[in-house]
Amino acid sequence: MANLAALFGNSAAQSQDSEKLLHLYWNRAELKKEFAGMRKEQYRLQDKIKQQEGATARLQQKLDHLEELLLNADWAANVVVFYQLRSLALRCQRKLAKFAEQLKQQREQRQHNSLLVKWNEERARQSRLLEQKIAEQGEHTLQLEADLQSEKNRLVAMSGFMKIFKRRSITAVLERLVQQIEENRQAEQALADKLEAIRNAKPPENQGLDLPTKRSINLLILAFAQQLYLDFEDSELAALAKEACDKSVGAIKYGSRQDCTHMLARIQKRSEAMDESGDVADLLQQRAKQIGKKALFRSDSDAVPVAGTVTTLFDIMDDGSVRESEANLLGENYWGIAKILSR
């Protein structure tokens, strides 16, 4: 017996040792997993630091380059012109973006209002139909109740012999009328519940712009972009303003200090003209129609026209005549129009 006890005792101890080893194994596996995750996070953070250091170095390089340019009197004048041209281009971009956003919001609101009108009209139609059915159901119930009372009165008024002879048939009629009244009331309640659900229904949410509306908006955005371009009255200045957004400072030289002074005067004149620009809504509508006549789309689902089909500039005179010229504003992405158009 002692030998058996010792044997079983050893088995229990071995079992406990096995469990401890198993726990150690799983703990080791979890630690390795956590360590691998921490190492992965470390590598990610190191890559991010390298990227940030690279970005910082590039910015410092640009700053040093700008400082070198400003130390040179001739280049300093060119730097001022560069940033004034960029400012002018960014003003045009902001004006175009603001116009596009207001136009989109206006069209979305108009489209949503139209949807709400149709929804309310349909809800009113369904409500009237249900109210009519409820009224008809109520009248039918009242008629059945009158018939029930009439049958009850007829039963009471019968003589003893007739009451015994007709009782079964009249009772069947009474039961049928009671059942019909109950069914009518249930149907009336179901109609009332449906009417309540329609009255409490939430209006539809804004579904966004449909394709025809997006195309119409894009034509107006193009028309406004053309207006900004035409308002320069100098295609070279418009191109230079765009170029200042596309290139870095120092990549372009505008000439001597005298040339730069002359250029700054032109920029100032254009800036003042932008502040004084009036209402051109009718002009934009006319120009958008002209653009729409030539605009082609790659597919039936595209909202943005092919750039090559909207290169004609339409300069509409006060007498209504139209002067046409060429400028690929969409293809060359003037005023950042590619990101502003609805898609």
Tab-separated table of C-alpha atoms in Angstrom, residues 81-336:
chain	number	residue	atom	x	y	z
A	81	VAL	CA	6.927	89.110	-57.361
A	82	PHE	CA	6.800	85.313	-57.090
A	83	TYR	CA	4.844	85.357	-53.845
A	84	GLN	CA	2.567	88.170	-54.995
A	85	LEU	CA	1.726	86.136	-58.098
A	86	ARG	CA	1.131	83.047	-55.963
A	87	SER	CA	-1.107	85.090	-53.658
A	88	LEU	CA	-3.060	86.276	-56.679
A	89	ALA	CA	-3.496	82.716	-57.954
A	90	LEU	CA	-4.566	81.485	-54.508
A	91	ARG	CA	-7.141	84.268	-54.306
A	92	CYS	CA	-8.575	83.085	-57.616
A	93	GLN	CA	-8.563	79.516	-56.321
A	94	ARG	CA	-10.379	80.516	-53.129
A	95	LYS	CA	-12.939	82.535	-55.076
A	96	LEU	CA	-13.572	79.591	-57.398
A	97	ALA	CA	-13.790	77.112	-54.496
A	98	LYS	CA	-16.193	79.381	-52.599
A	99	PHE	CA	-18.350	79.839	-55.685
A	100	ALA	CA	-18.422	76.068	-56.292
A	101	GLU	CA	-19.292	75.272	-52.668
A	102	GLN	CA	-22.118	77.824	-52.561
A	103	LEU	CA	-23.427	76.532	-55.880
A	104	LYS	CA	-23.338	72.913	-54.681
A	105	GLN	CA	-25.093	73.772	-51.420
A	106	GLN	CA	-27.720	75.779	-53.291
A	107	ARG	CA	-28.414	72.950	-55.731
A	108	GLU	CA	-28.420	70.332	-52.969
A	109	GLN	CA	-30.911	72.404	-50.991
A	110	ARG	CA	-33.060	72.978	-54.064
A	111	GLN	CA	-32.995	69.277	-54.961
A	112	HIS	CA	-33.752	68.283	-51.362
A	113	ASN	CA	-36.612	70.787	-51.180
A	114	SER	CA	-38.049	69.319	-54.380
A	115	LEU	CA	-37.746	65.845	-52.865
A	116	LEU	CA	-39.485	67.027	-49.690
A	117	VAL	CA	-42.332	68.591	-51.681
A	118	LYS	CA	-42.917	65.320	-53.548
A	119	TRP	CA	-42.645	63.343	-50.313
A	120	ASN	CA	-45.139	65.604	-48.529
A	121	GLU	CA	-47.533	65.458	-51.473
A	122	GLU	CA	-47.387	61.651	-51.508
A	123	ARG	CA	-47.821	61.522	-47.730
A	124	ALA	CA	-50.833	63.851	-47.933
A	125	ARG	CA	-52.334	61.709	-50.718
A	126	GLN	CA	-51.900	58.516	-48.699
A	127	SER	CA	-53.288	60.228	-45.600
A	128	ARG	CA	-56.404	61.405	-47.450
A	129	LEU	CA	-56.941	57.931	-48.859
A	130	LEU	CA	-56.622	56.328	-45.422
A	131	GLU	CA	-58.872	58.935	-43.798
A	132	GLN	CA	-61.507	58.194	-46.441
A	133	LYS	CA	-61.214	54.448	-45.826
A	134	ILE	CA	-61.424	54.988	-42.041
A	135	ALA	CA	-64.555	57.107	-42.486
A	136	GLU	CA	-66.122	54.460	-44.744
A	137	GLN	CA	-65.192	51.744	-42.273
A	138	GLY	CA	-66.736	53.773	-39.435
A	139	GLU	CA	-69.976	54.266	-41.359
A	140	HIS	CA	-70.107	50.549	-42.107
A	141	THR	CA	-69.577	49.773	-38.401
A	142	LEU	CA	-72.387	52.151	-37.432
A	143	GLN	CA	-74.702	50.475	-39.949
A	144	LEU	CA	-73.849	47.026	-38.576
A	145	GLU	CA	-74.464	48.234	-35.008
A	146	ALA	CA	-77.839	49.616	-36.115
A	147	ASP	CA	-78.654	46.287	-37.755
A	148	LEU	CA	-77.639	44.464	-34.568
A	149	GLN	CA	-79.867	46.639	-32.422
A	150	SER	CA	-82.712	46.186	-34.869
A	151	GLU	CA	-82.395	42.391	-34.674
A	152	LYS	CA	-82.298	42.559	-30.873
A	153	ASN	CA	-85.447	44.677	-30.821
A	154	ARG	CA	-87.169	42.272	-33.220
A	155	LEU	CA	-86.283	39.360	-30.951
A	156	VAL	CA	-87.665	41.139	-27.886
A	157	ALA	CA	-90.887	42.092	-29.684
A	158	MET	CA	-91.689	38.516	-30.770
A	159	SER	CA	-94.435	36.535	-29.090
A	160	GLY	CA	-93.501	33.460	-27.111
A	161	PHE	CA	-94.269	30.909	-29.907
A	162	MET	CA	-92.447	32.931	-32.616
A	163	LYS	CA	-89.494	33.576	-30.286
A	164	ILE	CA	-89.053	29.824	-29.766
A	165	PHE	CA	-89.487	29.116	-33.493
A	166	LYS	CA	-87.121	31.940	-34.771
A	167	ARG	CA	-84.664	32.107	-31.883
A	168	ARG	CA	-81.966	29.936	-33.480
A	169	SER	CA	-81.919	31.826	-36.787
A	170	ILE	CA	-81.986	35.237	-35.109
A	171	THR	CA	-79.188	34.218	-32.737
A	172	ALA	CA	-77.070	33.195	-35.737
A	173	VAL	CA	-77.733	36.598	-37.332
A	174	LEU	CA	-76.803	38.364	-34.094
A	175	GLU	CA	-73.561	36.400	-33.787
A	176	ARG	CA	-72.684	37.133	-37.401
A	177	LEU	CA	-73.334	40.859	-36.898
A	178	VAL	CA	-71.233	40.944	-33.726
A	179	GLN	CA	-68.375	39.209	-35.521
A	180	GLN	CA	-68.587	41.640	-38.470
A	181	ILE	CA	-68.598	44.618	-36.103
A	182	GLU	CA	-65.479	43.303	-34.345
A	183	GLU	CA	-63.707	42.680	-37.680
A	184	ASN	CA	-64.644	46.165	-38.858
A	185	ARG	CA	-63.286	47.737	-35.680
A	186	GLN	CA	-60.040	45.817	-36.029
A	187	ALA	CA	-59.725	46.888	-39.669
A	188	GLU	CA	-60.479	50.487	-38.684
A	189	GLN	CA	-57.800	50.357	-35.981
A	190	ALA	CA	-55.275	48.919	-38.441
A	191	LEU	CA	-56.017	51.778	-40.840
A	192	ALA	CA	-55.684	54.285	-37.986
A	193	ASP	CA	-52.293	52.798	-37.021
A	194	LYS	CA	-51.125	53.028	-40.623
A	195	LEU	CA	-52.296	56.644	-40.806
A	196	GLU	CA	-50.415	57.448	-37.588
A	197	ALA	CA	-47.267	55.825	-38.977
A	198	ILE	CA	-47.495	57.944	-42.140
A	199	ARG	CA	-48.001	61.127	-40.109
A	200	ASN	CA	-45.012	60.315	-37.886
A	201	ALA	CA	-42.736	59.239	-40.748
A	202	LYS	CA	-39.377	61.017	-40.881
A	203	PRO	CA	-38.672	63.037	-44.018
A	204	PRO	CA	-36.082	61.604	-46.420
A	205	GLU	CA	-32.473	62.640	-45.966
A	206	ASN	CA	-30.524	64.545	-48.566
A	207	GLN	CA	-29.716	62.061	-51.316
A	208	GLY	CA	-26.911	64.155	-52.817
A	209	LEU	CA	-26.691	65.555	-56.307
A	210	ASP	CA	-27.771	63.576	-59.338
A	211	LEU	CA	-25.626	63.375	-62.490
A	212	PRO	CA	-27.446	66.070	-64.554
A	213	THR	CA	-27.152	68.512	-61.646
A	214	LYS	CA	-23.441	67.741	-61.193
A	215	ARG	CA	-22.840	68.384	-64.893
A	216	SER	CA	-24.775	71.642	-64.720
A	217	ILE	CA	-22.720	72.743	-61.695
A	218	ASN	CA	-19.458	71.841	-63.422
A	219	LEU	CA	-20.350	73.889	-66.476
A	220	LEU	CA	-20.974	76.894	-64.228
A	221	ILE	CA	-17.689	76.299	-62.394
A	222	LEU	CA	-15.898	76.232	-65.743
A	223	ALA	CA	-17.722	79.408	-66.725
A	224	PHE	CA	-16.548	81.112	-63.520
A	225	ALA	CA	-12.974	79.867	-64.050
A	226	GLN	CA	-13.082	81.434	-67.516
A	227	GLN	CA	-14.392	84.657	-66.000
A	228	LEU	CA	-11.439	84.783	-63.596
A	229	TYR	CA	-9.051	84.143	-66.482
A	230	LEU	CA	-10.658	86.760	-68.721
A	231	ASP	CA	-10.655	89.323	-65.915
A	232	PHE	CA	-6.855	89.317	-66.015
A	233	GLU	CA	-7.096	91.003	-69.443
A	234	ASP	CA	-3.599	89.600	-69.880
A	235	SER	CA	-3.130	85.890	-70.501
A	236	GLU	CA	0.579	86.164	-69.690
A	237	LEU	CA	-0.145	87.443	-66.168
A	238	ALA	CA	-2.700	84.667	-65.624
A	239	ALA	CA	-0.161	82.064	-66.775
A	240	LEU	CA	2.527	83.550	-64.515
A	241	ALA	CA	0.162	83.448	-61.528
A	242	LYS	CA	-0.574	79.792	-62.202
A	243	GLU	CA	3.119	79.039	-62.698
A	244	ALA	CA	3.919	80.544	-59.296
A	245	CYS	CA	1.676	77.906	-57.713
A	246	ASP	CA	3.175	75.054	-59.713
A	247	LYS	CA	6.872	75.878	-59.205
A	248	SER	CA	9.119	76.728	-56.289
A	249	VAL	CA	10.570	80.127	-55.462
A	250	GLY	CA	13.776	80.794	-57.392
A	251	ALA	CA	12.745	78.617	-60.329
A	252	ILE	CA	11.439	81.669	-62.191
A	253	LYS	CA	13.093	85.014	-62.792
A	254	TYR	CA	10.947	87.972	-63.770
A	255	GLY	CA	13.749	90.304	-64.815
A	256	SER	CA	15.528	93.257	-63.296
A	257	ARG	CA	14.353	95.213	-60.264
A	258	GLN	CA	12.701	97.667	-62.645
A	259	ASP	CA	10.893	94.813	-64.402
A	260	CYS	CA	9.760	93.471	-61.039
A	261	THR	CA	8.464	96.881	-59.990
A	262	HIS	CA	6.439	97.040	-63.202
A	263	MET	CA	5.153	93.506	-62.595
A	264	LEU	CA	4.099	94.349	-59.020
A	265	ALA	CA	2.098	97.293	-60.370
A	266	ARG	CA	0.269	94.954	-62.772
A	267	ILE	CA	-0.440	92.523	-59.950
A	268	GLN	CA	-1.733	95.321	-57.728
A	269	LYS	CA	-4.030	96.533	-60.482
A	270	ARG	CA	-5.425	93.037	-60.965
A	271	SER	CA	-5.943	92.574	-57.220
A	272	GLU	CA	-7.910	95.811	-56.980
A	273	ALA	CA	-10.028	94.790	-59.973
A	274	MET	CA	-10.866	91.491	-58.255
A	275	ASP	CA	-12.167	93.354	-55.217
A	276	GLU	CA	-14.385	95.527	-57.426
A	277	SER	CA	-15.863	92.741	-59.568
A	278	GLY	CA	-19.662	92.898	-59.698
A	279	ASP	CA	-22.491	90.425	-60.193
A	280	VAL	CA	-21.874	88.212	-63.211
A	281	ALA	CA	-24.596	85.588	-62.615
A	282	ASP	CA	-26.362	86.153	-65.953
A	283	LEU	CA	-23.035	86.206	-67.767
A	284	LEU	CA	-22.043	82.889	-66.209
A	285	GLN	CA	-25.334	81.284	-67.222
A	286	GLN	CA	-24.847	82.387	-70.825
A	287	ARG	CA	-21.239	81.194	-70.871
A	288	ALA	CA	-22.151	77.842	-69.262
A	289	LYS	CA	-24.658	77.230	-72.059
A	290	GLN	CA	-21.987	77.933	-74.661
A	291	ILE	CA	-19.524	75.594	-72.919
A	292	GLY	CA	-22.231	72.911	-72.644
A	293	LYS	CA	-22.761	72.909	-76.411
A	294	LYS	CA	-19.185	71.726	-76.953
A	295	ALA	CA	-18.615	69.681	-73.806
A	296	LEU	CA	-18.276	65.918	-74.229
A	297	PHE	CA	-18.023	63.247	-71.521
A	298	ARG	CA	-16.051	60.005	-71.560
A	299	SER	CA	-19.068	57.989	-70.433
A	300	ASP	CA	-22.708	58.393	-69.491
A	301	SER	CA	-21.739	58.261	-65.803
A	302	ASP	CA	-19.044	60.979	-65.889
A	303	ALA	CA	-19.845	64.418	-64.481
A	304	VAL	CA	-16.607	66.110	-65.572
A	305	PRO	CA	-16.244	66.857	-69.296
A	306	VAL	CA	-13.226	65.872	-71.347
A	307	ALA	CA	-10.684	68.694	-70.956
A	308	GLY	CA	-10.048	68.941	-74.687
A	309	THR	CA	-13.707	69.704	-75.409
A	310	VAL	CA	-13.942	72.745	-73.096
A	311	THR	CA	-10.908	74.728	-74.221
A	312	THR	CA	-12.891	77.491	-75.928
A	313	LEU	CA	-13.017	80.751	-73.966
A	314	PHE	CA	-16.269	82.650	-74.397
A	315	ASP	CA	-15.872	86.379	-73.821
A	316	ILE	CA	-19.410	87.794	-73.923
A	317	MET	CA	-19.591	91.487	-74.798
A	318	ASP	CA	-22.089	94.024	-73.463
A	319	ASP	CA	-23.978	93.963	-76.779
A	320	GLY	CA	-24.391	90.171	-76.539
A	321	SER	CA	-21.756	89.299	-79.111
A	322	VAL	CA	-19.295	86.519	-78.259
A	323	ARG	CA	-15.576	86.570	-78.844
A	324	GLU	CA	-13.914	83.154	-78.755
A	325	SER	CA	-10.317	82.230	-77.951
A	326	GLU	CA	-8.475	79.144	-76.688
A	327	ALA	CA	-7.220	78.250	-73.207
A	328	ASN	CA	-7.219	74.771	-71.674
A	329	LEU	CA	-8.110	75.787	-68.115
A	330	LEU	CA	-9.278	72.304	-67.094
A	331	GLY	CA	-6.411	70.421	-68.739
A	332	GLU	CA	-3.804	72.755	-67.200
A	333	ASN	CA	-5.689	72.851	-63.881
A	334	TYR	CA	-6.009	76.611	-63.564
A	335	TRP	CA	-7.100	77.755	-60.080
A	336	GLY	CA	-7.002	74.106	-58.884
